[in-house]
XYZ file of C-alpha atoms in Angstrom:
497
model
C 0.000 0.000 0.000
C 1.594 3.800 -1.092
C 2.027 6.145 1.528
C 0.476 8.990 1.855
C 1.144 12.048 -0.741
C 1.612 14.839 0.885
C -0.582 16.659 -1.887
C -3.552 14.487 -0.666
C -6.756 16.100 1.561
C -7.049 15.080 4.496
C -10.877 14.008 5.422
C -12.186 17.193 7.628
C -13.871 14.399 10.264
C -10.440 12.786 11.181
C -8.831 16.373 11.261
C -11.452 17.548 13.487
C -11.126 14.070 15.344
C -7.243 14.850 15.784
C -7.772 18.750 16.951
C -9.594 17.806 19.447
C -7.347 15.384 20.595
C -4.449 17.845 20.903
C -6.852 20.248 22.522
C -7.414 17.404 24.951
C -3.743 17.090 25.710
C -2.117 20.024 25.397
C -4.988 22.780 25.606
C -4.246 24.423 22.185
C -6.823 25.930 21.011
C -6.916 26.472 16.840
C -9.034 29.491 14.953
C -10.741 29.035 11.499
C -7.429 30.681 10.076
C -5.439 28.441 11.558
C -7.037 25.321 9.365
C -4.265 25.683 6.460
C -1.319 25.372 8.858
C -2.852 22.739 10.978
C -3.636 20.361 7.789
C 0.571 21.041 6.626
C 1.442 20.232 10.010
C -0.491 16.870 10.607
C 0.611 15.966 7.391
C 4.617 16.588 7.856
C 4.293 14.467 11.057
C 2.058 11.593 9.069
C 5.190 11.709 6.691
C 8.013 11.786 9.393
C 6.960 8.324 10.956
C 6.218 7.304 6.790
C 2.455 6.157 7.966
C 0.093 4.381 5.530
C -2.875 6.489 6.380
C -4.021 9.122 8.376
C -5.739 7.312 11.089
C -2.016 5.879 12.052
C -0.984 9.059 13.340
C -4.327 9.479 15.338
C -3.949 6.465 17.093
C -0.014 6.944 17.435
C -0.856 10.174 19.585
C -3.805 8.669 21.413
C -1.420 5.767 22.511
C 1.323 8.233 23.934
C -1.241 10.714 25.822
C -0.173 8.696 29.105
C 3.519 9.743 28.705
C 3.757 13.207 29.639
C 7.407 13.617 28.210
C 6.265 12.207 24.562
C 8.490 13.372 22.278
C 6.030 13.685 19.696
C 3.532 15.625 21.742
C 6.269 18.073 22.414
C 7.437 18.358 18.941
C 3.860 18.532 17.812
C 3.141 21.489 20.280
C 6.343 23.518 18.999
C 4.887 23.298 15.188
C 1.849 24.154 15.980
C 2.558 27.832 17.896
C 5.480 30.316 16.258
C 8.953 31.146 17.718
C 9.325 34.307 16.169
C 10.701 37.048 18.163
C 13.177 40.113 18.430
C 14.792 42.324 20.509
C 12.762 44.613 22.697
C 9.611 43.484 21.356
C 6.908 45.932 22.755
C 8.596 49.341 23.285
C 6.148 50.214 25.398
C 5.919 47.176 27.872
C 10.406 48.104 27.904
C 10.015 51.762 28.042
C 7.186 50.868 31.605
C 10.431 48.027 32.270
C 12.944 50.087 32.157
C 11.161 53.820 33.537
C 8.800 52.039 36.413
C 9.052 48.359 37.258
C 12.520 47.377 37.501
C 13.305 50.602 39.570
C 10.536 49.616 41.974
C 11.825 46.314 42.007
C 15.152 47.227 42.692
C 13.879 49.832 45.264
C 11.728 46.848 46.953
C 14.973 44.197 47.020
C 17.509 46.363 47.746
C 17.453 44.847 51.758
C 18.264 41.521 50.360
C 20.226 42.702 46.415
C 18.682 40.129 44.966
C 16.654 39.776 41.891
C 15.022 36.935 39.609
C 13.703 37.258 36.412
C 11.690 34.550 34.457
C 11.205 34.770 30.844
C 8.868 31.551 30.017
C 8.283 31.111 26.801
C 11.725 32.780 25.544
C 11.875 31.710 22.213
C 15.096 32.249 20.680
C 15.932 34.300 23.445
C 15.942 37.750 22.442
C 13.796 38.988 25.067
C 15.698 37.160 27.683
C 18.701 39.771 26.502
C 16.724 42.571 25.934
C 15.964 42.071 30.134
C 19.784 41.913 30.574
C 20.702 44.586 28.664
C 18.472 46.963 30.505
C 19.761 45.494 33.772
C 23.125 45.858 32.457
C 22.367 49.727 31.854
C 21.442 50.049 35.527
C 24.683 48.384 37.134
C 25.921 51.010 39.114
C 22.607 50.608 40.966
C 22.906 46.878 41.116
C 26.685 46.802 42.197
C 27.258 43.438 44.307
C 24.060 41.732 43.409
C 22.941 38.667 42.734
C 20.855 38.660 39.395
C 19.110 35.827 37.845
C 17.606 36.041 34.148
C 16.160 32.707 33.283
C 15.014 31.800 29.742
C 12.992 29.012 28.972
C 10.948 27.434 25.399
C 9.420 24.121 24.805
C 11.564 23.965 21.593
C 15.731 22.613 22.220
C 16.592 24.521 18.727
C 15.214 27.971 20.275
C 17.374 27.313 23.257
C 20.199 25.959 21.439
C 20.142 29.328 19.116
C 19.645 31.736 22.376
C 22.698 29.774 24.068
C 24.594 30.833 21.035
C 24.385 34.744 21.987
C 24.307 34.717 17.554
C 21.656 36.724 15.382
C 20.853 38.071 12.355
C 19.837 41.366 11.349
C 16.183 40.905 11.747
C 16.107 40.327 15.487
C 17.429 44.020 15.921
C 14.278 45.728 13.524
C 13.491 47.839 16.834
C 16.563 47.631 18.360
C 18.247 51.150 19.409
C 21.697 51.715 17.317
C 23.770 52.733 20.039
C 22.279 49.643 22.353
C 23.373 47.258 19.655
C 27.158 48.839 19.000
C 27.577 48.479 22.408
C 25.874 44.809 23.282
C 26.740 43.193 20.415
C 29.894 42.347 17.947
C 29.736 41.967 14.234
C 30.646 38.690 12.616
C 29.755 38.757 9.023
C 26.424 38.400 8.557
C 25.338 37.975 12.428
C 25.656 39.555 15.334
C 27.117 38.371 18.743
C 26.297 39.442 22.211
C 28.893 40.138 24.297
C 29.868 37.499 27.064
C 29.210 39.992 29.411
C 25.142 39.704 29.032
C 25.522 36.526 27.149
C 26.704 35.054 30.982
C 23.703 36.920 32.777
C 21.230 34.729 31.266
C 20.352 31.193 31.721
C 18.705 28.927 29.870
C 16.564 25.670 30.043
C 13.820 23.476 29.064
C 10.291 23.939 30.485
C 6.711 22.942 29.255
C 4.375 25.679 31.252
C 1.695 23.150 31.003
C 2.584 20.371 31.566
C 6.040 20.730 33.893
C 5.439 21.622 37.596
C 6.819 24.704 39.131
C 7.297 26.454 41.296
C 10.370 23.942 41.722
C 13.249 24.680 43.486
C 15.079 21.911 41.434
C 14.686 23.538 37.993
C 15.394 27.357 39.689
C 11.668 28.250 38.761
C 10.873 30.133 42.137
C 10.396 32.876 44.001
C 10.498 35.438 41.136
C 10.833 39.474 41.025
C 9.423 39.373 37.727
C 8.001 37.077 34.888
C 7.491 38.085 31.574
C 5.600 35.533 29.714
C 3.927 37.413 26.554
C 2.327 36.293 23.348
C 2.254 31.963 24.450
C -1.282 32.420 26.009
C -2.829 33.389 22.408
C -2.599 29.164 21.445
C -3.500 27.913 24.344
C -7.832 27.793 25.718
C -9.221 29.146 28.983
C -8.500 26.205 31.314
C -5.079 25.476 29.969
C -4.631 29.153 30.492
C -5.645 29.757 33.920
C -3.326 26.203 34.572
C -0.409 28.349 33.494
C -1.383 31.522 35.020
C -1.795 29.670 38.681
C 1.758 28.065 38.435
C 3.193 31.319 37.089
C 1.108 33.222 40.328
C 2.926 30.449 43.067
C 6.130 31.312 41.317
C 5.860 35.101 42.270
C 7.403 36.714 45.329
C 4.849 38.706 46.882
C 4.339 42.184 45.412
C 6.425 40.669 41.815
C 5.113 40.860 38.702
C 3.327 39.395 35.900
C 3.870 40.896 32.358
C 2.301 38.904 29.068
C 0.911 40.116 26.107
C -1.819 42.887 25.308
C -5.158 41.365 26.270
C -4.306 37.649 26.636
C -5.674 37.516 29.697
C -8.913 39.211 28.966
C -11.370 37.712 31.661
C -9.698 35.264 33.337
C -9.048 34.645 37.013
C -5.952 36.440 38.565
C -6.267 35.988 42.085
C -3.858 36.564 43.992
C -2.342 38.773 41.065
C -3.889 42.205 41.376
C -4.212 44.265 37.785
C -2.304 47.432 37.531
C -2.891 49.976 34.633
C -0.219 52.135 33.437
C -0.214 53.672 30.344
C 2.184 51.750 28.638
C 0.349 48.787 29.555
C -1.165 46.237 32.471
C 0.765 44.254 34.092
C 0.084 42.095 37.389
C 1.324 42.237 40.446
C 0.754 39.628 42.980
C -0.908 40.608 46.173
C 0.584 40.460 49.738
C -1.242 37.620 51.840
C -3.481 40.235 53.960
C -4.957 41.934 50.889
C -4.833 37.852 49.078
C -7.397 36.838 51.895
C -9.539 39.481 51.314
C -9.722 39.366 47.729
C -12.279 37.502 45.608
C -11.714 34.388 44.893
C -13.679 34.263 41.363
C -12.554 37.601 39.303
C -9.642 39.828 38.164
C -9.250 42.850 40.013
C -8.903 45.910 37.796
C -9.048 49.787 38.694
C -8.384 52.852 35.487
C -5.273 53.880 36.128
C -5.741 57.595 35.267
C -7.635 58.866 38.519
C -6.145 60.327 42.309
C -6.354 60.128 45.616
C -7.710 61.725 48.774
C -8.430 60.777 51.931
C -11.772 61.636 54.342
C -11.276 65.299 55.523
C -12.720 64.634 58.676
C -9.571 62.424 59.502
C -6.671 64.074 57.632
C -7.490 68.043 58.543
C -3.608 67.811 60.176
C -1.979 67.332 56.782
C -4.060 69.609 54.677
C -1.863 72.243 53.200
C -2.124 75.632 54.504
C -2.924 78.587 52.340
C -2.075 82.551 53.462
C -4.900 83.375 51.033
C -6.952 80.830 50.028
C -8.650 82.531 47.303
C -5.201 82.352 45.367
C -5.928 78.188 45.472
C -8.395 78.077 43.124
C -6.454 78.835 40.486
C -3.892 76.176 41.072
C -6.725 73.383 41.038
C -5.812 72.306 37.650
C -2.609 72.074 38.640
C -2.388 70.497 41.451
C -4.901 67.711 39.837
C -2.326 67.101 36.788
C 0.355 67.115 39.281
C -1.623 64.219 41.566
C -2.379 62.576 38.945
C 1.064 62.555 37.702
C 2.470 61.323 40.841
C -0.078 58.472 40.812
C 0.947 57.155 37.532
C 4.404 56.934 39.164
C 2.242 54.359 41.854
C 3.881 57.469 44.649
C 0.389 57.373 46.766
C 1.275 59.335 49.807
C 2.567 62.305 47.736
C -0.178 62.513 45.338
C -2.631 62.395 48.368
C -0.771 65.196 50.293
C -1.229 67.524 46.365
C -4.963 66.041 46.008
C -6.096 67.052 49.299
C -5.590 70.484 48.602
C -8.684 70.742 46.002
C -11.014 69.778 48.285
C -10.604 72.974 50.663
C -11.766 75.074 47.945
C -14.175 72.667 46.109
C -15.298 69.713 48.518
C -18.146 68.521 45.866
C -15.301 68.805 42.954
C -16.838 65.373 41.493
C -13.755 64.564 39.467
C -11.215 65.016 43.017
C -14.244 63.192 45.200
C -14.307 60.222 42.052
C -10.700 60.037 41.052
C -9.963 60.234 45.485
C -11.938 56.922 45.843
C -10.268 54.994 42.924
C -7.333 55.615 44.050
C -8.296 54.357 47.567
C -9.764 51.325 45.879
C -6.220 50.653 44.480
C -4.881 50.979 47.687
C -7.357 48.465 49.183
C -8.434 50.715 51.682
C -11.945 50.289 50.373
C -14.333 51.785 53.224
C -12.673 55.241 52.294
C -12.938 54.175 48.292
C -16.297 54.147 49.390
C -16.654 57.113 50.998
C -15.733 59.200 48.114
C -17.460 57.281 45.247
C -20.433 57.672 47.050
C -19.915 61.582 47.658
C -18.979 61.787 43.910
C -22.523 60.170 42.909
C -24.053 62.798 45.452
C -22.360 65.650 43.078
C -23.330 64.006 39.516
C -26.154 61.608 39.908
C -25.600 60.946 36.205
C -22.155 59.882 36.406
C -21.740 56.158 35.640
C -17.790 55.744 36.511
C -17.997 55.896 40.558
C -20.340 52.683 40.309
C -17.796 51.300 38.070
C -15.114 51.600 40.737
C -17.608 50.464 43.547
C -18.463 47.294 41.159
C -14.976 46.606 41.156
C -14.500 46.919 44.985
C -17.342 44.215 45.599
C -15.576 42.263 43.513
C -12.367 42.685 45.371
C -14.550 41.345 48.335
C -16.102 38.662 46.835
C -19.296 40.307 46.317
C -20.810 39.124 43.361
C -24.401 40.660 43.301
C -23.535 43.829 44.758
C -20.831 44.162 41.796
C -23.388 42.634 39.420
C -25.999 45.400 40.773
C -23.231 48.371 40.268
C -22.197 47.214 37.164
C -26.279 47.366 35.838
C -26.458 50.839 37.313
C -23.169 51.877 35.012
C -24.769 50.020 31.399
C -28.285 52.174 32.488
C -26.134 55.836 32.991
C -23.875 54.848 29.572
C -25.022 52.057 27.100
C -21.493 52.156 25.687
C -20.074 51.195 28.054
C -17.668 48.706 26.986
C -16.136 47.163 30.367
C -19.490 47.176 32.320
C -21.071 45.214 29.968
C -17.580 42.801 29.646
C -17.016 42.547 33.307
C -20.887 41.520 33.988
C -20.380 38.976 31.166
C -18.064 37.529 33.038
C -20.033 37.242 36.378
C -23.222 35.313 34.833
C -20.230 32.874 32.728
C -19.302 31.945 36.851
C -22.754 31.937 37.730
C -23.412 29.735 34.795
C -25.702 32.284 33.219
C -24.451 31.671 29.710
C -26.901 32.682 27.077
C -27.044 36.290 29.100
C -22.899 36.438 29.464
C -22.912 35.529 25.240
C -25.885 38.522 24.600
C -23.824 40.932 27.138
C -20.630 39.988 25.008
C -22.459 40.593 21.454
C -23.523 44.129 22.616
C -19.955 45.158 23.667
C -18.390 43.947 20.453
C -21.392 45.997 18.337
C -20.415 48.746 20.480
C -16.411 48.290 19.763
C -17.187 47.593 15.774
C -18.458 51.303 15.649
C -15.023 52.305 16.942
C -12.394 53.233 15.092
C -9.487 50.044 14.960
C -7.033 52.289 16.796
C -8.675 53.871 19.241
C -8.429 52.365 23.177
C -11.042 52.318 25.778
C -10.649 52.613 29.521
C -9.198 50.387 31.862
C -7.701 48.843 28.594
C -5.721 51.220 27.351
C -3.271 48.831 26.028
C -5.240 46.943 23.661
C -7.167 48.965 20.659
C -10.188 48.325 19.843
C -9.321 46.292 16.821
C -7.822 43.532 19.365
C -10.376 43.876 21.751
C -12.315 42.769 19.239
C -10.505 40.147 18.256
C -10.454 38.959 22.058
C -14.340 39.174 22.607
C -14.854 37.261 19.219
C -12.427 34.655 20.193
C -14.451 34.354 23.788
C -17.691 33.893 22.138
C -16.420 31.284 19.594
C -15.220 29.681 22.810
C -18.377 29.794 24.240
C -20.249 27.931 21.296
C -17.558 25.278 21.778
């Protein structure tokens, strides 16, 4: 009997028979576009082993779905998702790296000068250097510490390549021309990292699915920071929130989590608490007191472009003085920018001390009383959050954003009606409200309300298809709405599944 020809069709019920098989096993998930590469994948690996028919290969992977470290499986799972990366991919999520997070971290761990760094899913490695070279720009601040970068990919070529330190001119597309005089060497046609970052980084083998960590034995533990960005786009919602858990235990307290724009769109985070920057979200694991308190069932996410204040009635000793108050009013503005400002930079006592200063003039200013309780709420002092929301509804009865913020905060405390009740109060005061309708979506999904989580779903992505592709929407600022759309799509296609 001939083998197969690699020209031949492959019949769509056995296809669909083996997709679901690797879905089974390996929580991939495949798209409609993804059907051409699928069908030239299956049909490399039916002519690798030189099979008869089709069926073979089916039965050859549902015979090794006991062993966990199947070759095949492995080298199935590396076709089937792409490698492709490049140095600091993202200038944003490096510009927040190198401006915010890494000095906080350093700020946090200078006690101890120590500092671990995880990037899972690493590819070739080019974002594992890009994390050295930044730390590498910021030595004199890191003098006699002990820094660990660790790479790790699925695929022993990637890791063979990044071990090599050697690229070609593509990887550097983004890459700054000074940075890449002075990181790397010339060698013909590639380029080769100096030995000085090339020995800051190491690398190893790790499946995030299907390997357990944290581990102290493969050095997957206690990390400052893990970026793991564009692997949760192939994988489906429970494989996903498998990963995300293990990636959560691997966290030091108050670490973070960076991934990709929006791959994480509605799924659970606890203990990782969501913060906003403009730049982009990233999550940062919560210490155990504000852990116990947190719901157990939903993401926690606050806008990131608000202030602080605290109750008047309990902070009159640190309200700023004025000779002649009347000359305050006309420093409002600033002294909201400024606030604001020094929230972005996540300084909360200084931007309370500026923000406190509106209220003497204005105490029903409704954006200081709204943008005051958010930026409680991100503090988790949420009886003052409270306070203020409420005294900003008092001021604008109309305004749907403080029940936003209050929906969230019942959340936060496990409060699922109460946030489902705020949220309902938000889609009545502004039907376009993209998030409300979203975030209430994804209450009825736990509460197994289905049909009204798809209908909530459809209305936010009519609502986003009116937008134009690159415009962004608050809290998620770092997706447009073109791949917001793509995300809410891909969650209802789920659903039908």
């Amino acid at each position: 009997m001939k083998l197969m020809s690699k020209y031949e069709v492959l019949d769509a019920e056995l296809l669909s028979n083996i997709k679901e098989l690797i879905t089974k096993n390996t929580g991939l998930e495949f798209r409609d576009h993804d059907h051409e590469k699928f069908s030239k994948v299956i049909k490399s690996r039916i002519e690798f082993y030189k099979l008869v028919t089709p069926e073979e290969y089916y039965l050859l992977l549902k015979n090794e779905i006991s062993n966990s470290r199947s070759d095949e499986w492995r080298e199935l799972t590396v076709l089937l998702t792409v490698g492709e990366s490049y140095f600091f991919r993202d200038k944003r999520q490096f510009s927040l790296l190198s401006g915010k997070i890494l000095p906080a971290l350093i700020e946090r761990r200078k006690k101890v000068r120590e500092l671990r760094i995880w990037s899972a899913g690493c590819a070739t490695g080019e974002e594992a250097y890009s994390l050295a070279i930044l730390l590498n720009e910021m030595k004199q601040s890191l003098n006699g510490w002990e820094i660990t970068i660790l790479g790790t990919d699925i695929k022993k070529e990637f890791l063979a390549k990044a071990i090599s330190g050697s690229y070609g001119w593509w990887s550097f597309r983004v890459m700054p021309e000074n940075m890449e005089k002075k990181c790397f060497s010339k060698k013909k046609n590639t380029f080769q990292i100096n030995d000085g970052i090339r020995q800051m980084v190491t690398f190893s083998f790790c499946d995030l699915l299907r390997d357990k960590f944290p581990s102290i034995e493969n050095g997957i533990h206690d990390m400052d920071l893990i970026l793991c960005r564009n692997v949760f786009i192939y994988y489906n919602k429970k494989a996903i929130t498998t990963i995300t858990e293990k990636l959560a235990n691997s966290l030091n307290e108050s670490g973070y989590l960076i991934t990709g724009h929006g791959e994480l769109f509605s799924v659970n985070m606890d203990p990782l608490k969501t913060r906003v920057f403009d730049e982009s979200v990233v999550y940062e694991k919560a210490a155990e007191s504000r852990t116990k308190a947190a719901s157990a069932e939903l993401p926690k996410v606050f806008p990131q472009k608000v202030l602080m204040h605290e109750d008047p009635k309990t902070s009159s000793s640190k309200i700023v003085e004025f000779k002649e108050k009347k000359k305050l009013q006309s420093f409002i503005p600033d002294f909201l920018s400024q606030a604001s400002l020094l929230y972005r930079e996540m300084n909360y006592k200084d931007a309370i001390e500026k923000a406190e200063s509106v209220l003497i003039e204005e105490p029903n200013n409704y954006y200081a009383l709204y943008l005051i309780g958010s930026a409680r709420a991100n503090m988790g002092d949420y009886d003052r959050a409270l306070f203020f929301l409420r005294k900003a509804i008092e001021s604008d009865r109309l305004a749907a954003e403080p029940h936003y913020m209050m929906s969230n905060i019942a959340r936060q405390r496990g409060k699922l009606e109460e946030s489902k009740n705020e949220l309902k109060k938000v889609i009545y005061l502004n039907q376009a409200h993209i998030p409300a309708y979203l975030e209430l979506a994804d209450i009825y999904e736990i509460q197994r309300y289905i049909e009204r989580a798809r209908r909530l779903r459809e209305t936010a992505l009519k609502t986003l298809m009116l937008l134009p592709e690159n415009s962004t929407i608050e809290p998620y600022e770092h997706m447009t709405a073109k791949e917001l759309i793509d995300y809410v799509r891909r969650i209802l296609s789920q659903s039908k599944e």
